[in-house]
Each structure stands twice: as structure tokens, then as C-alpha cells.
Short mmCIF file of C-alpha atoms and ligand atoms in Angstrom, two decimals:
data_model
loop_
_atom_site.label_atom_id
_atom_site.label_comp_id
_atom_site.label_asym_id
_atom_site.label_seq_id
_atom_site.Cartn_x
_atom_site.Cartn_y
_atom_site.Cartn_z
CA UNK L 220 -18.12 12.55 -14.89
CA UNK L 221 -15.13 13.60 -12.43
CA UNK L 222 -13.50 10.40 -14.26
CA UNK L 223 -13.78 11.76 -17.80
CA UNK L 224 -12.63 15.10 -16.64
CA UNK L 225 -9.59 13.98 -15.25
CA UNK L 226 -8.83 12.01 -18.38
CA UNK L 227 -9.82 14.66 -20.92
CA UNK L 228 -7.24 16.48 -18.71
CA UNK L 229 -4.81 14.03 -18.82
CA UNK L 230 -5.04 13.41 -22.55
CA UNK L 231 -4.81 17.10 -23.26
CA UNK L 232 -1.38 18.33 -21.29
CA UNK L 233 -0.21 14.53 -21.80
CA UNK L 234 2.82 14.57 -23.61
CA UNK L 235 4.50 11.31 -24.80
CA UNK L 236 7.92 10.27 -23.02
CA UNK L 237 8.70 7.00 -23.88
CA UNK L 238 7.53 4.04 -25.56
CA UNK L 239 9.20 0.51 -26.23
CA UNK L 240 10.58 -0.02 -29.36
CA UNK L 241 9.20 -3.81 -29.36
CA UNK L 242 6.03 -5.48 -30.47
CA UNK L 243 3.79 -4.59 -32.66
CA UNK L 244 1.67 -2.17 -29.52
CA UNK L 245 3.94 -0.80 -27.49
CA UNK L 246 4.54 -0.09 -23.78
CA UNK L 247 4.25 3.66 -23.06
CA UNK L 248 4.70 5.96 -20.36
CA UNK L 249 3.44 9.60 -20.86
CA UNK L 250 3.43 12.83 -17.96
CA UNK L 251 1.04 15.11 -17.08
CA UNK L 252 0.35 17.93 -14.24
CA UNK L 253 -2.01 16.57 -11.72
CA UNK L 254 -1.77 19.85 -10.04
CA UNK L 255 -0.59 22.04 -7.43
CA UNK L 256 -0.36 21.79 -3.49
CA UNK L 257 -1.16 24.39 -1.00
CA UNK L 258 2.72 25.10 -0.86
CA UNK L 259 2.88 25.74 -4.76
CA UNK L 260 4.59 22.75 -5.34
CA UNK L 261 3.83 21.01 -8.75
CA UNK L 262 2.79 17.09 -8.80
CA UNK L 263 2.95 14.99 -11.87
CA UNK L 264 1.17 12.03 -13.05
CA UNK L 265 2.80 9.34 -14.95
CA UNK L 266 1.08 6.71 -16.74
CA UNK L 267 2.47 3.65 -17.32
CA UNK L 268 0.25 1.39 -19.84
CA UNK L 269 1.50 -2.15 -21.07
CA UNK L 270 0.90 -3.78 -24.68
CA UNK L 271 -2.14 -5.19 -22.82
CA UNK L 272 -4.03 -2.01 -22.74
CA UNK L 273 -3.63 -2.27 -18.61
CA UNK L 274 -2.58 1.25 -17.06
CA UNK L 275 -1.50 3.14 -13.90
CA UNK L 276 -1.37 6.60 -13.35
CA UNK L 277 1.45 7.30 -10.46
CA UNK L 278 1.94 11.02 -9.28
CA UNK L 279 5.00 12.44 -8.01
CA UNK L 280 2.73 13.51 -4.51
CA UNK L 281 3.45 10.36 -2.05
CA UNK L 282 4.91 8.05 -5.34
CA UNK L 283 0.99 7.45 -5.27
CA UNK L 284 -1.18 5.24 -7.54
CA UNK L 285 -3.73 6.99 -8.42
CA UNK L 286 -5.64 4.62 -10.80
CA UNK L 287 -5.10 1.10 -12.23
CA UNK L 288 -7.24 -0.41 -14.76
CA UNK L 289 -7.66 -4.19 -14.45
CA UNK L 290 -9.51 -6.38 -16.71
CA UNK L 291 -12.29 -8.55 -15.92
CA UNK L 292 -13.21 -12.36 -17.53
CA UNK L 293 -14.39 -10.84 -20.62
CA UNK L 294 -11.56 -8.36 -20.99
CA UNK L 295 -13.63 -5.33 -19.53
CA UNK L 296 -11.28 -2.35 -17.79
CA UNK L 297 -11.88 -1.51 -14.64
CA UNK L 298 -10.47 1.19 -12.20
CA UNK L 299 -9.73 -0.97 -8.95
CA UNK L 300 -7.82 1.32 -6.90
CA UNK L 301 -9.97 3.61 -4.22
CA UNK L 302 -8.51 7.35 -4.62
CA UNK L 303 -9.54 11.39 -5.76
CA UNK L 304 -9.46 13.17 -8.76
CA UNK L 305 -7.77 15.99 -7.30
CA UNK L 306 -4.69 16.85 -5.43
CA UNK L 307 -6.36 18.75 -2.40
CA UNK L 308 -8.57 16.02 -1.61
CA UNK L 309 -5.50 13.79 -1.20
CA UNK L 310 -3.55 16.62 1.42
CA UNK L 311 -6.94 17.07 3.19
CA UNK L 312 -8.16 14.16 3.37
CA UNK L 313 -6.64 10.68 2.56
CA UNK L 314 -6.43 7.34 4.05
CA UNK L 315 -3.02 6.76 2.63
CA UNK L 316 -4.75 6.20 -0.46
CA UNK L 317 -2.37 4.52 -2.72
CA UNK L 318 0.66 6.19 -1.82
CA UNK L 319 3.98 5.36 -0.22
CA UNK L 320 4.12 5.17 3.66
CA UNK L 321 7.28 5.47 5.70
CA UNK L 322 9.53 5.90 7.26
CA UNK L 323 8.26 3.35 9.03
CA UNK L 324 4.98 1.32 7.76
CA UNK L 325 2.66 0.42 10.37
CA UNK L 326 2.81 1.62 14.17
CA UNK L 327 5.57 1.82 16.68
CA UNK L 328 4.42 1.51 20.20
CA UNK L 329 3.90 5.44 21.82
CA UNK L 330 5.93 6.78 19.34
CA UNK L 331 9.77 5.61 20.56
CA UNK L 332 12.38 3.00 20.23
CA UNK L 333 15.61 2.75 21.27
CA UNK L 334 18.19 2.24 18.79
CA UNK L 335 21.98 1.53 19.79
CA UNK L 336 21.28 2.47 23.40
CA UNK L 337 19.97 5.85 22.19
CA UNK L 338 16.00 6.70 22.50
CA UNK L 339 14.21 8.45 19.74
CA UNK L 340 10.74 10.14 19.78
CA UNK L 341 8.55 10.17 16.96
CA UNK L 342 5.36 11.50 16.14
CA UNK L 343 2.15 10.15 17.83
CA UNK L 344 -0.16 10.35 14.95
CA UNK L 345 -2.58 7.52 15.88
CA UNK L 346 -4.17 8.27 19.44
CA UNK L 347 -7.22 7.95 21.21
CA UNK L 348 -8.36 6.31 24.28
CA UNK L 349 -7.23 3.19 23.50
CA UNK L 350 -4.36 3.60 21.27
CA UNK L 351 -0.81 5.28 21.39
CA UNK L 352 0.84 5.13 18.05
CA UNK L 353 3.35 6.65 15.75
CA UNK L 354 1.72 5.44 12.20
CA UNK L 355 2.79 5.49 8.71
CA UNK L 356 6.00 8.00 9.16
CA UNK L 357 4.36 10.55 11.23
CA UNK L 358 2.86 13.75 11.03
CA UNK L 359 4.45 14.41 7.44
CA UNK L 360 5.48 10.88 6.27
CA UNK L 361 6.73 9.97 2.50
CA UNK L 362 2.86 9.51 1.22
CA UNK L 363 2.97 14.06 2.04
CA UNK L 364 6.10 14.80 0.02
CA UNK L 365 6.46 15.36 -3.91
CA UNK L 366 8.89 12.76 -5.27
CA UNK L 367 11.05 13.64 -8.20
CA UNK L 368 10.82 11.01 -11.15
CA UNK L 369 12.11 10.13 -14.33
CA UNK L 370 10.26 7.67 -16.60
CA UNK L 371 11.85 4.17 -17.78
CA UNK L 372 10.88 1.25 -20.04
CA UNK L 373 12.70 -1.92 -19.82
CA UNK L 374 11.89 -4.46 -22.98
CA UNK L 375 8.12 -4.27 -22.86
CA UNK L 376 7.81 -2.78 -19.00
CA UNK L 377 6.79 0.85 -18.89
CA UNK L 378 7.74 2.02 -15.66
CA UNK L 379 8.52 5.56 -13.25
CA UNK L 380 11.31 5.88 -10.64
CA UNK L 381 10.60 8.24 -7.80
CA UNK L 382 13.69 9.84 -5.54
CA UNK L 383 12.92 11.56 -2.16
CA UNK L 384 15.93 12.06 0.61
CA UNK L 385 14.31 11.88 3.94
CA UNK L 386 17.09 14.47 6.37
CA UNK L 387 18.66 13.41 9.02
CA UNK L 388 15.65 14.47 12.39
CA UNK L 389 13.23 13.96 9.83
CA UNK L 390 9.69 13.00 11.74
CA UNK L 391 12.34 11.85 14.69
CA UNK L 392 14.24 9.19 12.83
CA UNK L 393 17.65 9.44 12.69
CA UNK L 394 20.13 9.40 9.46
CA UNK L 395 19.95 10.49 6.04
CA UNK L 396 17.68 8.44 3.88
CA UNK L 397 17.83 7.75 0.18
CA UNK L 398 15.22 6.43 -1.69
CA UNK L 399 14.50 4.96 -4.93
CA UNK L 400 10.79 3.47 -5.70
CA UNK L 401 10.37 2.09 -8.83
CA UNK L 402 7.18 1.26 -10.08
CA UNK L 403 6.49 -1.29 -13.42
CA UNK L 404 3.63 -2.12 -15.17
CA UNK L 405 4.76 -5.38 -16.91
CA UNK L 406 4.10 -7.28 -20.10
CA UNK L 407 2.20 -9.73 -17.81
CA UNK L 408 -0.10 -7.63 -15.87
CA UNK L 409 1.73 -6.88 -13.27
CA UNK L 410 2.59 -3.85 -10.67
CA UNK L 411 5.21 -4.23 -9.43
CA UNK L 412 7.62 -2.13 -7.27
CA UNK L 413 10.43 -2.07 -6.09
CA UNK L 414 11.92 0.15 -2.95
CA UNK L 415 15.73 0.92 -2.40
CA UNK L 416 17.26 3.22 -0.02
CA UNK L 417 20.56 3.40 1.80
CA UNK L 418 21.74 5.37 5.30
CA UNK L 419 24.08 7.59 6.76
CA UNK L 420 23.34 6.47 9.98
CA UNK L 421 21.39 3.29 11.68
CA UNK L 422 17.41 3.79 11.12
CA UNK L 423 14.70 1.99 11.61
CA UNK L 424 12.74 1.50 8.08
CA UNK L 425 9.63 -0.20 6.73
CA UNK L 426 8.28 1.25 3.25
CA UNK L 427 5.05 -0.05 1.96
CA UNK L 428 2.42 0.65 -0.56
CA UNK L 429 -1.34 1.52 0.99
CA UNK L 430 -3.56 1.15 -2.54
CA UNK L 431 -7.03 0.45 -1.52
CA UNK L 432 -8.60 -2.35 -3.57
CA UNK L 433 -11.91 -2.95 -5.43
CA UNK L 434 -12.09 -5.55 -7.88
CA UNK L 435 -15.28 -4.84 -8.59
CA UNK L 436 -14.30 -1.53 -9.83
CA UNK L 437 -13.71 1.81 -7.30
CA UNK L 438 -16.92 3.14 -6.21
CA UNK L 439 -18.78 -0.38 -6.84
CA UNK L 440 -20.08 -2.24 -3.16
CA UNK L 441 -18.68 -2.86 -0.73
CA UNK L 442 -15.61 -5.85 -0.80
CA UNK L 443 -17.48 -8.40 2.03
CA UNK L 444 -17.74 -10.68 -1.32
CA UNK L 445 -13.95 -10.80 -1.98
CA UNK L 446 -12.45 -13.92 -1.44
CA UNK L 447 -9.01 -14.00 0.09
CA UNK L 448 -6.23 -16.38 0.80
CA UNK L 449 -2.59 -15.92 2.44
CA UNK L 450 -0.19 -18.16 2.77
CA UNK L 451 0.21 -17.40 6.37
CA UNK L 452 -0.18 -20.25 9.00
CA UNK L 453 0.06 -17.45 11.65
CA UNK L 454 0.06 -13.48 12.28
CA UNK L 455 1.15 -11.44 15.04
CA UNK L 456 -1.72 -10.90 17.57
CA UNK L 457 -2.32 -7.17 18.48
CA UNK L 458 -3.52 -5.54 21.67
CA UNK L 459 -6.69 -2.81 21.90
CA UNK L 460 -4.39 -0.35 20.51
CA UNK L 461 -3.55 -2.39 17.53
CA UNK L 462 0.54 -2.71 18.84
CA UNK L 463 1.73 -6.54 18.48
CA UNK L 464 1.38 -8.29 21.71
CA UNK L 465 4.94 -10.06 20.55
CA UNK L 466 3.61 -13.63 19.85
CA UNK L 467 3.55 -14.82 16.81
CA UNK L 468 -0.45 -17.03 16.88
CA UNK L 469 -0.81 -19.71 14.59
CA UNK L 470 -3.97 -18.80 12.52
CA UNK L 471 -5.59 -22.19 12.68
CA UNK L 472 -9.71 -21.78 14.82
CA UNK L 473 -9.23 -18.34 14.41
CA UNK L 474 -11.50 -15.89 12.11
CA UNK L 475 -7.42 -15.04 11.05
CA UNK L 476 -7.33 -18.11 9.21
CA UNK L 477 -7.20 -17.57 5.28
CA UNK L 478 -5.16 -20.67 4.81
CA UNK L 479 -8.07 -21.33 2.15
CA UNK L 480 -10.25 -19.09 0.19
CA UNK L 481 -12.54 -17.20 2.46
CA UNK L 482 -14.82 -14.10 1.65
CA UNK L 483 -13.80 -11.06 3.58
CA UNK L 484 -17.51 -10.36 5.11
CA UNK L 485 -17.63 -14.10 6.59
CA UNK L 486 -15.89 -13.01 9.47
CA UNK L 487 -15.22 -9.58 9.97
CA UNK L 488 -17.45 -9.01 12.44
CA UNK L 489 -16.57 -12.35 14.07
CA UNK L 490 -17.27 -12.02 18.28
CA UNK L 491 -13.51 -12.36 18.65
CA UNK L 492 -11.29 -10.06 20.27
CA UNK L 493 -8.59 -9.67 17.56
CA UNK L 494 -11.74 -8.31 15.52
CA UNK L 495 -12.87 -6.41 17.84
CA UNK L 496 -9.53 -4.45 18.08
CA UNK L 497 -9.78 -3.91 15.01
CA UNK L 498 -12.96 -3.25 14.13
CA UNK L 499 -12.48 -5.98 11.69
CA UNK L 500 -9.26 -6.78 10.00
CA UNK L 501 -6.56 -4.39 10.63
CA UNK L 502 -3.68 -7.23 11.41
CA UNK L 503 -0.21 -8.33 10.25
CA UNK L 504 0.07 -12.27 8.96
CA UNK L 505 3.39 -13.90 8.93
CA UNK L 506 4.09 -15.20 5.60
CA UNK L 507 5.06 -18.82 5.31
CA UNK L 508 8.73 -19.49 3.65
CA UNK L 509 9.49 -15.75 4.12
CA UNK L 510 13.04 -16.06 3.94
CA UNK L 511 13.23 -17.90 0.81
CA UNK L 512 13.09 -15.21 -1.26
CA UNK L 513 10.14 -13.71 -3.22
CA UNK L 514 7.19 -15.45 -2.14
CA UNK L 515 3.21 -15.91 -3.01
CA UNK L 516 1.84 -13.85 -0.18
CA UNK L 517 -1.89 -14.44 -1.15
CA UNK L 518 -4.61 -13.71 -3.81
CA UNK L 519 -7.84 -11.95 -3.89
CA UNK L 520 -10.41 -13.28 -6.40
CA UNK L 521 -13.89 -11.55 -7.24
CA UNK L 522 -16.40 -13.49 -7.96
CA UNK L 523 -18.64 -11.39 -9.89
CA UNK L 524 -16.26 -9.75 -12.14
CA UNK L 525 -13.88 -12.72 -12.08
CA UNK L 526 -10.90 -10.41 -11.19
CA UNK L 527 -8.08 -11.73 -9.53
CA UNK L 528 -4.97 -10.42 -7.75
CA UNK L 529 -2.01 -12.32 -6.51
CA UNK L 530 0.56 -10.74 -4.64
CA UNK L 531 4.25 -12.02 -4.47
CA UNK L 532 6.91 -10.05 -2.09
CA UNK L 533 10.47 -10.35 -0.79
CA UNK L 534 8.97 -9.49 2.68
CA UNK L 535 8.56 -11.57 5.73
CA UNK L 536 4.54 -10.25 6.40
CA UNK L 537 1.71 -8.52 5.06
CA UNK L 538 -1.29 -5.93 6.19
CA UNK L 539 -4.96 -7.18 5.94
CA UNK L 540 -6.56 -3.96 6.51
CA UNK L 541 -10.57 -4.37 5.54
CA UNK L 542 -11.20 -0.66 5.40
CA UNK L 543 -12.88 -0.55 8.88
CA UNK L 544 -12.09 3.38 9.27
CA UNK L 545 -13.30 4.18 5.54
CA UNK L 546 -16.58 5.98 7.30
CA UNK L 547 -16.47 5.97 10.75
CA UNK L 548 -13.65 8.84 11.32
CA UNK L 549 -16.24 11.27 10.58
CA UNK L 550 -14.82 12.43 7.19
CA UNK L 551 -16.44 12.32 4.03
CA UNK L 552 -14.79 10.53 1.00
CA UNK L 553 -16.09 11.27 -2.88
CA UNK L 554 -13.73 9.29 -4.87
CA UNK L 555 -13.28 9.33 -8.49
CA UNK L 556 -16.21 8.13 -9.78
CA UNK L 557 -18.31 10.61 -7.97
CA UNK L 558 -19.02 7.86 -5.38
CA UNK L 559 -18.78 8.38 -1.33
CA UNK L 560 -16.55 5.49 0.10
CA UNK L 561 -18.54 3.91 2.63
CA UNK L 562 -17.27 1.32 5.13
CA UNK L 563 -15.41 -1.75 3.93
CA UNK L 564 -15.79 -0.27 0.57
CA UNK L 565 -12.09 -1.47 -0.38
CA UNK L 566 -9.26 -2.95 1.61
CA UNK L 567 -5.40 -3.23 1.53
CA UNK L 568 -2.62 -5.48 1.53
CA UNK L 569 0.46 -4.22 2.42
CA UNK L 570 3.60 -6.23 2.46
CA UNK L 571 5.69 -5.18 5.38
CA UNK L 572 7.78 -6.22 8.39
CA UNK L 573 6.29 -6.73 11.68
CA UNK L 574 4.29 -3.96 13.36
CA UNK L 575 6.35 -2.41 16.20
CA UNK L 576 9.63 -4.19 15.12
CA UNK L 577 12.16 -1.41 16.75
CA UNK L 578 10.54 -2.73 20.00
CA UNK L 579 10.19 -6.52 19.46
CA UNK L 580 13.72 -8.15 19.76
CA UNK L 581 11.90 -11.11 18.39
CA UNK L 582 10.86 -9.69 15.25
CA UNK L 583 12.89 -9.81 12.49
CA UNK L 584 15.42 -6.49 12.37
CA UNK L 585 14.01 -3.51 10.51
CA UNK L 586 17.59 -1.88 11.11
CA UNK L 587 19.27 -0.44 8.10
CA UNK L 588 22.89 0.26 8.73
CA UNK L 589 25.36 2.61 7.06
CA UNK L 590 27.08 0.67 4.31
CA UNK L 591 23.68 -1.80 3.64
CA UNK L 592 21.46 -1.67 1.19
CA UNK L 593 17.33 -1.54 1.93
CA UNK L 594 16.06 -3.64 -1.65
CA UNK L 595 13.04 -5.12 -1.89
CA UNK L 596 10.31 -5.70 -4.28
CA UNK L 597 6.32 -6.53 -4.13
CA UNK L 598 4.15 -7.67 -7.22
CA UNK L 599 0.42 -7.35 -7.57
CA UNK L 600 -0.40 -9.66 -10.65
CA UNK L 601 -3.71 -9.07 -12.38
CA UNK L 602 -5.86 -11.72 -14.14
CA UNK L 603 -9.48 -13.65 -13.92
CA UNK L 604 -11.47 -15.89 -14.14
C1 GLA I 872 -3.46 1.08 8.19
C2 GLA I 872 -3.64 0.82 9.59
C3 GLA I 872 -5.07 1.05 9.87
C4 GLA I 872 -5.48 2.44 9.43
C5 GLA I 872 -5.12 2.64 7.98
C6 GLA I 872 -5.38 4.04 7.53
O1 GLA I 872 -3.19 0.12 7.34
O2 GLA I 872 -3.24 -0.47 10.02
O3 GLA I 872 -5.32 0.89 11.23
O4 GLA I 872 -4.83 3.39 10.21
O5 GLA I 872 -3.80 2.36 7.78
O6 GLA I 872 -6.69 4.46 7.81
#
């Protein structure tokens, strides 16, 4: 019901922007108002849809992805992307749903780092009696500002570019920030996007995407039966409060091995410490051959709906989070389809740098200097079998 709604809504303030001049369907992109925030401001929704029939709706609040239909073995749509049908739901109470996180992605160690023999305080935004974090950007990260964007369609790509300048003292980080996100929904069924910014003074930066997968479909079970597999021979062991102990572990014996296929729910509750900090799986893995460019990072494949997703990235590691907080921080989450998220009800894979890289001198730099360029792009490819 809250599904149609937002569609019938969609479809009736939609208004066509651009649409590929190729093929004999074509690749469109089309804008609508998702709606308001509490400070007046007004969020957009673009949706991208490919001469497959695949679609994603991104809105201008957080460069978030709101939906993404994915088809199954027998070419059956699906939603797989956990997330609201209205814009208040995502200020009050999101997960990160889907959006943008940053400055930095992932926690820095009680909130500080020392940059150029200077110290800077950030936000502690992830705290309780056993953890002491600055997470996702802060109190008022990227995924909590409206983005301006244009659309754009390359060949048979429909696509959305979002712009946000992060000011100089913004959240505690120092310099400038410029940022481009572009997001494309390809000819082969992919997402993929692509971040860019640039600096007017040394920062530390780490911008990731935080969609929360189903492939079942949102709303559908819980994801225990996923199978996953990373090409990760080892991952950066945490301590209780989930800040990188500095090692990098190889994965092999451990319930952090997903060398090969493995369901989710084989092991997430595994009588391991690393699980137990986590509550489950809440951990970075080191990609193997990170520095050779853009890389196979892993797949997810669901057996039941034969929906796959492989994800290829430019960067050096990536975020198994299994959803472990979904339920248990006491707030209560209807998503789209009418359907309270319950734990482990979808999980996320977020290419990234290192946790905690401004303090780990053996981590590879997250330093952007004036004069460089930040580029780097992720792909989630959709498919079954
Ligand atoms: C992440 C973190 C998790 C959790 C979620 C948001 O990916 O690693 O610990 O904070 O974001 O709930």
C-alpha cells in the first residue's frame, strides 16, 4: 500500500528529463518532490531506469537510494534496498539507510586525529559503555544534507550527479570540501557510483554508500540465507568498541572467512570474540589485489529468488555489516512495504578504507591534500541465477 502510494505519487508530479536517444527502449531519468524537511528544505527524487526495465530512485536528501528494483531468475522485479516512504522517517530515524556517509565512513577512535602535527576533535556520535566513536561524519554528516543534482545520460546509462561543499570546521574536519557523486544505472544492470571531491586544505576523507540489502525483496525474511563471498584473505580485527586493533588477521579458521560461498546465518552468532563485538558482523575485510585497480570485492547470491550481486570497487576494503542493530536500539522501523525491519533483516557492504585510518600509520593514507584529486568508483552488478 505505502509502496503504491509513493509511486502513484511519483508518477503524478514526475516529469520527464532525459532519455537516451539510442535503442529501440530507452534509458530515462525523470524528477520528482519526495518532500520537505523540518527546515523547509525541498528533496527530490530522481529515477534512473535502464532499457532493462531495472530502476533507482536517488533523492537529493543524503544522495540516498531510496529503491532499486532487481530482477529475479524468471525476470520478476524486486525492491532490494531496506528504506521509508517518507522523508521524516529518514531525519528521525535512519540507519544510514542508503545514503551517502562522510566525511569520514566508518569510526575514528574517540573522535580525534592528528593531522600535520595539529589535533582535531570531531563528533562522538557512537558511545556507550564500551565504545568511543566518531561514526559516519558526525552529528550532521553528508547522509543529513540536501545535495543539489542535475540529471545525465551517457549512451544507454541514465544517471544523477549530486554536489554538496562540506565548509571548512564542518563536523571538526578541516578544509573546504567539494564533492561530486555520480550515480549510473547502466545498460548492464549495474549501480554504479562514482565519488570525487577535492580540498583546500589536508582532510581526512572516506565516502561510502550504506544501502541495506535484501535480495529477497525489502520487507521479505530475514538475510541468514544469503550466501556471501569476498575476496579478502584477511580483515582488520576490531576491539569491544568496534576501533581496529591495527593488525591486519588473515581470515583463514575464523567465522571471517568468506574466501568461499558461505550463508550469512552460519556464523553470525559464532562463540568468537570478533562476533561478539559485533554482535555479529560489523567488520572491515581487506580486499585482495587492492591496488590493482578496480577489483571484484565479493558477491551475494540468493538462493531462493536466484538474485545475485557482485560488487567491484577501486577501494582497498569493504564493510560486512549484518544488520545486528536493525532492532535492538530500541527504535521502530516500518519500511516501505509496510513491513517492521527486524534484526538481520538486510545487511551492507560498504567499500571503504580502513576503519580508524587517521590513527593507524599502517593503514593506507585517507589524506586528501590541496592540489589532489579524491576519485573513486564502486559497482553493484545485478543478475541471477
Ligand atoms: C555501520 C557500522 C555499524 C552501525 C551501522 C549503522 O556500518 O559499522 O556498527 O553503526 O553503520 O547502524
Amino acid at each position: 500500500m505505502r509502496n503504491k502510494s509513493l509511486l502513484a505519487g511519483l508518477l503524478a508530479t514526475g516529469v520527464l528529463c532525459l532519455s537516451s536517444a539510442l535503442g529501440a527502449t530507452k534509458a530515462t531519468v525523470t524528477v520528482a518532490t519526495f518532500g520537505e524537511t523540518q527546515d523547509g528544505e525541498v528533496v527530490h527524487v530522481y529515477t534512473l531506469k535502464n532499457r532493462n526495465g531495472l530502476s533507482a530512485d536517488i533523492m537529493t536528501y543524503g544522495a540516498t537510494v531510496v529503491r532499486l528494483m532487481a530482477p529475479d531468475r524468471h525476470g520478476q522485479l524486486a525492491d532490494v534496498l531496506l528504506g521509508f516512504d517518507n522523508l521524516a522517517d529518514y531525519e528521525n530515524k535512519s540507519p544510514y539507510f542508503g545514503c551517502v556517509v562522510g566525511r569520514y565512513g566508518n569510526r575514528i577512535a574517540d573522535g580525534t586525529f592528528t593531522l600535520d602535527g595539529k589535533t582535531y576533535t570531531l563528533a562522538v556520535n557512537n558511545a556507550d559503555e564500551n565504545v568511543n566513536a566518531h561514526l559516519h561524519g558526525g552529528n550532521k554528516g553528508f547522509d543529513k544534507v540536501v545535495w543539489r543534482a542535475k540529471p545525465v545520460i551517457t549512451g544507454h546509462d541514465a544517471g544523477v550527479t549530486l554536489w554538496h561543499t562540506s565548509p571548512d570546521g564542518d563536523e571538526g574536519y578541516p578544509g573546504t570540501l567539494e564533492m561530486k557523486v555520480t550515480y549510473f544505472l547502466t545498460d548492464n544492470n549495474e549501480l554504479s557510483i562514482h565519488y570525487h571531491a577535492t580540498t583546500d586544505q589536508a582532510t581526512p576523507i572516506n565516502l561510502t554508500n550504506h544501502m541495506y540489502f535484501n535480495l529477497q525483496g525489502e520487507g521479505i525474511g530475514d538475510i541468514n540465507g544469503h550466501f556471501l563471498t569476498l575476496n579478502a584473505d584477511h580483515y582488520t580485527p576490531v576491539d569491544i568498541g568496534l576501533i581496529p586493533t591495527g593488525e591486519i588477521a588473515p581470515v583463514a579458521g575464523t567465522p571471517m572467512d568468506f574466501t568461499t560461498p558461505r550463508a550469512i546465518g552460519e556464523r553470525n552468532n559464532a562463540d568468537h570474540d570478533q562476533i561478539r563485538f559485533g554482535g555479529g558482523y560489523d567488520h572491515n575485510w581487506v580486499l585482495n589485489q587492492a591496488d590493482s585497480g578496480m577489483t571484484e570485492a565479493g558477491e551475494v547470491y540468493e538462493p531462493t529468488t536466484g538474485r545475485v550481486m557482485t560488487i567491484m570497487t577501486e577501494e582497498p576494503g569493504i564493510q560486512f555489516y549484518g544488520g545486528n542493530f536493525l532492532e535492538v536500539d530500541g527504535v521502530v522501523r516500518v519500511g516501505k512495504s509496510g513491513v517492521t525491519y527486524r534484526h538481520r533483516t538486510g545487511f551492507c557492504l560498504e567499500t571503504q578504507h580502513y576503519p580508524d585510518s587517521p590513527n593507524q600509520p599502517n593503514f593506507p593514507s585517507t589524506i586528501l591534500r590541496p592540489g589532489e584529486t579524491y576519485d573513486t568508483t564502486t559497482v553493484y552488478r545485478f543478475w541471477a541465477r
